[in-house]
XYZ file of C-alpha atoms in Angstrom:
139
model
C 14.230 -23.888 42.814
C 11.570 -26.653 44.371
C 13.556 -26.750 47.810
C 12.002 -28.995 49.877
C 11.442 -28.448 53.784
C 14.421 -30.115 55.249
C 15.067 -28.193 58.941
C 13.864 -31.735 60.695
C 13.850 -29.616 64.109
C 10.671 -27.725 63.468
C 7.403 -29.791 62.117
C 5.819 -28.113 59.833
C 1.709 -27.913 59.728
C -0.506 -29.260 56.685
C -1.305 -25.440 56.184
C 2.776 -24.115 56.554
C 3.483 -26.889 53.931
C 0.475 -25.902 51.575
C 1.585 -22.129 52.094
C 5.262 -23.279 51.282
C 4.127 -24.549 47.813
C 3.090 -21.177 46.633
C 1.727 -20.822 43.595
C 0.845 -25.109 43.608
C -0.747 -24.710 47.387
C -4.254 -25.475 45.848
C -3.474 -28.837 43.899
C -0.955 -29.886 47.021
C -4.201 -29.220 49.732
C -6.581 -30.879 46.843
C -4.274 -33.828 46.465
C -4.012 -34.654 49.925
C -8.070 -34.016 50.672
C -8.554 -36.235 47.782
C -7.079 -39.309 48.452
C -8.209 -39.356 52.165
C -11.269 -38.789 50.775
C -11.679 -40.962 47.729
C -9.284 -44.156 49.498
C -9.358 -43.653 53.297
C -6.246 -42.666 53.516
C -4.517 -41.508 56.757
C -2.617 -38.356 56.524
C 0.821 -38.281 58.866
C 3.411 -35.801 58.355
C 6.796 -37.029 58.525
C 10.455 -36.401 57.601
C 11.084 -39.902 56.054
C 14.845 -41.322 54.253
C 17.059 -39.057 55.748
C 17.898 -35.310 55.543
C 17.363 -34.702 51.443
C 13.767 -35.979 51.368
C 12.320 -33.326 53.747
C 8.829 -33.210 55.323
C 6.400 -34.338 53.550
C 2.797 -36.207 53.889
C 2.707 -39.920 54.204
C -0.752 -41.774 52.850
C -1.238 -45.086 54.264
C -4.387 -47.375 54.234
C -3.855 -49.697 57.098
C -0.432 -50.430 57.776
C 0.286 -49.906 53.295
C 2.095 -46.745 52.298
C 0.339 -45.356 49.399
C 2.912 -42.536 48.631
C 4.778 -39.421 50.681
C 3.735 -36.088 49.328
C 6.948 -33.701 49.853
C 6.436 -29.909 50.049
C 8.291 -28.088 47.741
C 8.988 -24.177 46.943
C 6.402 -23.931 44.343
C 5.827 -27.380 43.589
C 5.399 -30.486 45.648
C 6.721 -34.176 44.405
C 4.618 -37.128 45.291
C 6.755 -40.143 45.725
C 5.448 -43.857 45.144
C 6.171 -47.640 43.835
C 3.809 -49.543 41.253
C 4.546 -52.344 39.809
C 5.041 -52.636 36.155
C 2.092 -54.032 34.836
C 0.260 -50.992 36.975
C 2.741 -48.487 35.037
C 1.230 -50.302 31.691
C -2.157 -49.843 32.715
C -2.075 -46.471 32.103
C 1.150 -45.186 30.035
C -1.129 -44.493 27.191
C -3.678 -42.115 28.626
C -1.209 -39.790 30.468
C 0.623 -36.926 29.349
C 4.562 -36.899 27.951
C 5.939 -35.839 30.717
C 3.827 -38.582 32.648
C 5.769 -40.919 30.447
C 9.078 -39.781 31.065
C 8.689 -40.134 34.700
C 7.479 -43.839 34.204
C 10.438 -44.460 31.762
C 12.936 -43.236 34.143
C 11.745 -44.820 37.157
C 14.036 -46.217 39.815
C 13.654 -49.969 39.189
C 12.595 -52.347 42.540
C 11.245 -56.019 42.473
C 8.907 -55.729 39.425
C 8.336 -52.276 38.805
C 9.786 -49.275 40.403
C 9.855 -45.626 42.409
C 8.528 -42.538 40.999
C 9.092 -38.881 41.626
C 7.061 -37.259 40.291
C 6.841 -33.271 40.508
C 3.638 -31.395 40.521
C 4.033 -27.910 39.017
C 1.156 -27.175 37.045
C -2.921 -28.847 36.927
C -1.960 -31.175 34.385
C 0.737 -33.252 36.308
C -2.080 -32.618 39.148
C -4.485 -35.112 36.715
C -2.050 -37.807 35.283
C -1.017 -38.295 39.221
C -4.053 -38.810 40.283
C -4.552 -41.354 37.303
C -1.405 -43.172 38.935
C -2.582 -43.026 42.814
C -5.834 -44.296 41.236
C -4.014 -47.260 39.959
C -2.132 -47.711 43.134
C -5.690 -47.526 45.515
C -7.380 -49.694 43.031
C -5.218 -52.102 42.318
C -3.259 -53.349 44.785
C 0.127 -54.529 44.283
């Protein structure tokens, strides 16, 4: 269940990774459209951090990476750092599962690494409340 894309000898497409997220195709295509849209963003797809990470879709404004979006079998996890007072900001208006993901963040400097999995238009909302933070905010 959620296998990512990892053969690193054939690039996938934006569309073969959208198709490869099945039933979650929609909010992974929406995601993507939204924060090139709403932040500027530039889209690359890449196969970043070694061989269990897969291909996914890096966001950067300028030279900044906002967050990799990886393709998964049904799902797709976006992957990004805030810092701790960012996490704060908005702990109280997301979802439980939101929270969990913030509590169990892997710690760096002052704050930490998310992965969070999309699987359902919920997790679709609170993760745009946390690339919203990241955009807005800064470091």
């Amino acid at each position: 269940m959620y296998e990512r894309m990892l053969d690193k000898q054939v690039e996938p497409s934006v569309d073969e990774m959208a198709a490869y997220c099945a039933g979650n195709a929609e909010l992974f295509v929406l995601l993507n459209e939204w924060l090139s849209e709403t932040y500027g963003t530039v889209q690359k797809v890449t196969f970043p951090y070694g061989n269990r990470y897969g291909w996914g879709i890096a966001h950067r404004i300028k030279q900044k990476l906002i967050c990799n979006i990886f393709a998964e079998k049904d799902a797709f996890t976006v992957m990004m750092r805030l810092s701790n007072k960012q996490f704060t900001s908005v702990y109280g208006s997301v979802q439980n599962y939101t929270r969990e993901q913030i509590d169990h963040r892997y710690p760096c400097s002052d704050g930490g690494w998310i992965h969070y999995r999309v699987t359902e238009k919920e997790h679709w909302e609170d993760i745009r409340k946390l690339l919203t933070v990241k955009c807005s905010n800064g470091k």
